[in-house]
PDB file of C-alpha atoms in Angstrom:
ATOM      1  CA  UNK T   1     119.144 116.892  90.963  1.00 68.00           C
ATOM      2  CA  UNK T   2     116.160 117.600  92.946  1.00 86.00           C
ATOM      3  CA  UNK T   3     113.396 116.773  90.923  1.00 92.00           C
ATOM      4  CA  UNK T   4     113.072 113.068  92.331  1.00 92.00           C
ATOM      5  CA  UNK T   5     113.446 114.090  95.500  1.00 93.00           C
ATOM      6  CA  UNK T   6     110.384 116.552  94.989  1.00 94.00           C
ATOM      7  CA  UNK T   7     108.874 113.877  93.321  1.00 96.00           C
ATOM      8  CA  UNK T   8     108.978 111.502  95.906  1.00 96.00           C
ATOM      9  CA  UNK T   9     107.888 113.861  99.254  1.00 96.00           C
ATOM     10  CA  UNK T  10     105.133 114.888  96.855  1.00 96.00           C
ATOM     11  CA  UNK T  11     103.577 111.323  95.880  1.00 97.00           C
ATOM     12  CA  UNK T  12     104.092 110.078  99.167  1.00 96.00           C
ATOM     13  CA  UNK T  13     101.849 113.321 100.598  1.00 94.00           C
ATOM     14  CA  UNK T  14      99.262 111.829  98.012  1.00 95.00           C
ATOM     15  CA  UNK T  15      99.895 108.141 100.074  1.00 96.00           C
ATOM     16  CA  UNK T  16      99.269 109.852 103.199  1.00 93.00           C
ATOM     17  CA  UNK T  17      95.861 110.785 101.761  1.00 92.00           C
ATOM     18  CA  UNK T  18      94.947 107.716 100.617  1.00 94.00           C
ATOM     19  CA  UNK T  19      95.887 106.149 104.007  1.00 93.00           C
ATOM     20  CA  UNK T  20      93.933 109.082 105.629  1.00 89.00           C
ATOM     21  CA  UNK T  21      90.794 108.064 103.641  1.00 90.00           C
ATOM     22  CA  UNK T  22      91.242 105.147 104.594  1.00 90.00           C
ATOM     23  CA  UNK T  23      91.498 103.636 100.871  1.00 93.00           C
ATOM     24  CA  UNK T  24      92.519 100.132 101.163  1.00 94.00           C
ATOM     25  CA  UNK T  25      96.784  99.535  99.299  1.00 96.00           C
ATOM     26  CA  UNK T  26      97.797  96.001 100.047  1.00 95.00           C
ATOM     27  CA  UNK T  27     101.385  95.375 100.957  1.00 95.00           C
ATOM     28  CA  UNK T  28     102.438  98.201 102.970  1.00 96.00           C
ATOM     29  CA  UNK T  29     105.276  96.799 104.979  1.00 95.00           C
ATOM     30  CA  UNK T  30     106.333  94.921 101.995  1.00 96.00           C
ATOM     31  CA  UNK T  31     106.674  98.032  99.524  1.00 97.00           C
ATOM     32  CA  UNK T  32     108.531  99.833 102.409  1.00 97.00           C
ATOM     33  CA  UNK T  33     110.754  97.106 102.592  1.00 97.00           C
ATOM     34  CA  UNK T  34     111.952  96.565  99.049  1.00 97.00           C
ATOM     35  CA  UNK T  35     112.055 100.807  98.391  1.00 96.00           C
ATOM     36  CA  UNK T  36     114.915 100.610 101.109  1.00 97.00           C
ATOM     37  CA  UNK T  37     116.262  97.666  99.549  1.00 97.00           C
ATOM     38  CA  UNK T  38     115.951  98.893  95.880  1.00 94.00           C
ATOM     39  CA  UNK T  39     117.904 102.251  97.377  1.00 93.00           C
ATOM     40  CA  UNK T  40     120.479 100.066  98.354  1.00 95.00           C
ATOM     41  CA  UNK T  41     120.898  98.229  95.057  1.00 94.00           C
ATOM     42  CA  UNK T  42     120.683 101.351  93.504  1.00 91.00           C
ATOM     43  CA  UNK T  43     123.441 103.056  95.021  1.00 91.00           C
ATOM     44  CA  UNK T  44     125.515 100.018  95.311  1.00 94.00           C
ATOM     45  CA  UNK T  45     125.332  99.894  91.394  1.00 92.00           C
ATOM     46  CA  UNK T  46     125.549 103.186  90.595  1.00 75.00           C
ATOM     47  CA  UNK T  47     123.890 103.446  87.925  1.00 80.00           C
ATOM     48  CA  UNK T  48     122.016 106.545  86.561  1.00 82.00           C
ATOM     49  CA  UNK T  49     118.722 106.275  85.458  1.00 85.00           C
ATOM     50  CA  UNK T  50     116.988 108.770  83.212  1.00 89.00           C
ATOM     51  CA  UNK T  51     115.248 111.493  85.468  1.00 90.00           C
ATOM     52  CA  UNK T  52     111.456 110.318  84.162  1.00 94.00           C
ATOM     53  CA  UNK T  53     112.483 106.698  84.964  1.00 93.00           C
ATOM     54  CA  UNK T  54     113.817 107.449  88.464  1.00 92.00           C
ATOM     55  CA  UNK T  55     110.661 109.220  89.313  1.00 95.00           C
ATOM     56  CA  UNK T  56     108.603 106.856  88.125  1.00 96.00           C
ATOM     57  CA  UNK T  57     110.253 104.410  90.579  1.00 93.00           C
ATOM     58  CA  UNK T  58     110.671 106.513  93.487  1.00 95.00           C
ATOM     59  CA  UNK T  59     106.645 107.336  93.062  1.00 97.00           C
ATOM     60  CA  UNK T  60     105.773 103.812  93.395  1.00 97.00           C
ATOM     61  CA  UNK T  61     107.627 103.959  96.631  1.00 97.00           C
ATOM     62  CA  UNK T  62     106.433 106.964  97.839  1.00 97.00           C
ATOM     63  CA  UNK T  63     102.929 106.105  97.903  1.00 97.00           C
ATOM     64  CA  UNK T  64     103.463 103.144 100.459  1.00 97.00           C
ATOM     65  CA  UNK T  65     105.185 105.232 102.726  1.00 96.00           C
ATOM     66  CA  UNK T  66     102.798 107.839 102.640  1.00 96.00           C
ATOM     67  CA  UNK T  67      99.890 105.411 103.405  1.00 97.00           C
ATOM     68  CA  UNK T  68     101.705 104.831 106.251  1.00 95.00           C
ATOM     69  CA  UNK T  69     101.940 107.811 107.657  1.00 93.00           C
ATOM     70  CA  UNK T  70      98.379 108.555 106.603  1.00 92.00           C
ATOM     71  CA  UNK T  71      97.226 105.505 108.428  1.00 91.00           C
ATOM     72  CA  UNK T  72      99.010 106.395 111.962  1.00 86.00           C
ATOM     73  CA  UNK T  73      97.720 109.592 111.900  1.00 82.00           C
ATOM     74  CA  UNK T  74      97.186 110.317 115.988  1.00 71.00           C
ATOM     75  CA  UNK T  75      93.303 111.472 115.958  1.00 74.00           C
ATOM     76  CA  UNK T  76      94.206 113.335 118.980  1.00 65.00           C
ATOM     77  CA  UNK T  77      96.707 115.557 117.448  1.00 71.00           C
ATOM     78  CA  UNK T  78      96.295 118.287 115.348  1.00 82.00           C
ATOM     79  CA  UNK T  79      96.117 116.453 111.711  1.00 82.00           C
ATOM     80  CA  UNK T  80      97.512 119.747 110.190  1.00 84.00           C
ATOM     81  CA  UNK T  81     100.646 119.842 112.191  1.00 88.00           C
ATOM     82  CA  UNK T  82     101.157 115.752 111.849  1.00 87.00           C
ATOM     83  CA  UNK T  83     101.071 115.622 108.190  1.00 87.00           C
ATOM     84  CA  UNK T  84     103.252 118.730 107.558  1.00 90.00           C
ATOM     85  CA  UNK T  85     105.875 117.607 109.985  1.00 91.00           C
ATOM     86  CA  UNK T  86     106.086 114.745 107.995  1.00 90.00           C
ATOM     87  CA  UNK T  87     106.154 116.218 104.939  1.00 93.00           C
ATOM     88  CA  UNK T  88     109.089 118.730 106.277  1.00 95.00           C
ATOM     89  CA  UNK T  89     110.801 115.384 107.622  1.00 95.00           C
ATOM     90  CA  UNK T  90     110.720 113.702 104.865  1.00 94.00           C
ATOM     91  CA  UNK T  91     111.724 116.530 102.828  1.00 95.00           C
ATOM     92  CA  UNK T  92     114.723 117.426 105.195  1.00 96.00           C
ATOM     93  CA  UNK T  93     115.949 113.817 105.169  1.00 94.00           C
ATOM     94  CA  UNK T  94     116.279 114.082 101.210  1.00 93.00           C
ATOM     95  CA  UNK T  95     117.862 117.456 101.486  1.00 94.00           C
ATOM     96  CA  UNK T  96     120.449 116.080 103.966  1.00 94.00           C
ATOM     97  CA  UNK T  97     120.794 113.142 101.218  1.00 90.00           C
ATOM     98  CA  UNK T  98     121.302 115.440  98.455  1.00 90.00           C
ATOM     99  CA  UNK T  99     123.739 117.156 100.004  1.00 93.00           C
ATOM    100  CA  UNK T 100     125.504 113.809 101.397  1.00 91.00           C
ATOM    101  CA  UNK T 101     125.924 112.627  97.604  1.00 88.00           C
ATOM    102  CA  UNK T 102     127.268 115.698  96.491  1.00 91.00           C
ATOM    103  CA  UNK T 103     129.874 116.242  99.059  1.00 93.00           C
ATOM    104  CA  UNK T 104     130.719 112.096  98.999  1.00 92.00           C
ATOM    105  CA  UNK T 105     131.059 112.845  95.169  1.00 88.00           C
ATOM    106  CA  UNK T 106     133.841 115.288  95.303  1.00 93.00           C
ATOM    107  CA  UNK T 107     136.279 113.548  98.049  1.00 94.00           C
ATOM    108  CA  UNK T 108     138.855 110.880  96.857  1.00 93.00           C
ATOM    109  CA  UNK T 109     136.923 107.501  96.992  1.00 93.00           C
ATOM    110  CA  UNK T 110     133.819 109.148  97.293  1.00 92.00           C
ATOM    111  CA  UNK T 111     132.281 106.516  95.217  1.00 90.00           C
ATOM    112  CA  UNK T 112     133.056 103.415  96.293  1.00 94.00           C
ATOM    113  CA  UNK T 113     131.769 104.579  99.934  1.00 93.00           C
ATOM    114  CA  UNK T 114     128.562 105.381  98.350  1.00 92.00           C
ATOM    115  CA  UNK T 115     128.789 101.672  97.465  1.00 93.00           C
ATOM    116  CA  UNK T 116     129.888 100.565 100.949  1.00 95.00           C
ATOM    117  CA  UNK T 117     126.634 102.848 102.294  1.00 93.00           C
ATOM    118  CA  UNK T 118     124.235 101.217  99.406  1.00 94.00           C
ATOM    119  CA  UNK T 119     125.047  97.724 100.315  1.00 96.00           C
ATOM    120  CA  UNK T 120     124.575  98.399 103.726  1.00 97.00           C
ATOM    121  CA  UNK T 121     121.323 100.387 103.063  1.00 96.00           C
ATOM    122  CA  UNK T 122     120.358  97.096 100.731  1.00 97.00           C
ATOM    123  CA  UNK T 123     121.437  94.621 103.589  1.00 97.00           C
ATOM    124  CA  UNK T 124     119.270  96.990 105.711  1.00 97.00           C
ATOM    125  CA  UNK T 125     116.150  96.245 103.088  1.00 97.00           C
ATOM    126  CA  UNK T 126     116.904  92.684 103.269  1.00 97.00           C
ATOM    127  CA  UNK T 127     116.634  91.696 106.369  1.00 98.00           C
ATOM    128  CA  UNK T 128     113.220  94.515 106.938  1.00 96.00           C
ATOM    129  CA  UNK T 129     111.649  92.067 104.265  1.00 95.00           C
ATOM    130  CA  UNK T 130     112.634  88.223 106.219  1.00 95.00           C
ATOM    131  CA  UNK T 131     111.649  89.106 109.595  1.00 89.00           C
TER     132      UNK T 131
END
């Protein structure tokens, strides 16, 4: 249950090095936008991939959204305090997901609004990648 989570907060610290260094990744905004729309597709689908598959994908993600927030790194603020507050909001926002999908799991009909959400979340993706 949380191992893709973990999986993801930690690659995408390693992204936030490489956009730190300053290590060139082409497609940024790109990546970004089809990881929101590939969460959409996946929860619209619902189907469960193996644990070692899902992290495999989510860790391709991660790494673009890391370089982001490598790359904005303010130079006047403490780097210290930047990247772990974005390492503790990135890791809250998958706790409060978590925790989302498990409660949306047990009500009546909890699926099919996990559906409604994923399309949305996909829709979301879509239009992120043609504007």
């Amino acid at each position: 249950l949380w191992l893709v989570p973990v999986t993801f907060v930690s690659v995408m610290f390693v992204g936030g090095i490489l956009g730190i260094t300053g290590i060139p990744l082409l497609s940024v905004e790109t990546g970004i936008s089809i990881s929101v729309l590939a969460l959409g597709i996946a929860l619209t689908i619902e189907r469960k991939l193996a644990p070692v598959l899902a992290m495999i994908f989510v860790s391709f993600f991660a790494v673009f959204h890391g370089y982001v927030h490598g790359i904005e790194m303010p130079y006047l603020a403490n780097p210290s305090y930047y990247a772990l507050g974005f390492i503790i909001g990135s890791a809250s926002i998958h706790i409060v997901g978590v925790i989302l999908g498990v409660i949306v799991n047990k009500i009546p009909q909890g699926g099919q609004l996990l559906r409604y959400l994923g399309a949305s979340i996909a829709g979301i993706g879509f239009h992120l990648l043609v504007i």
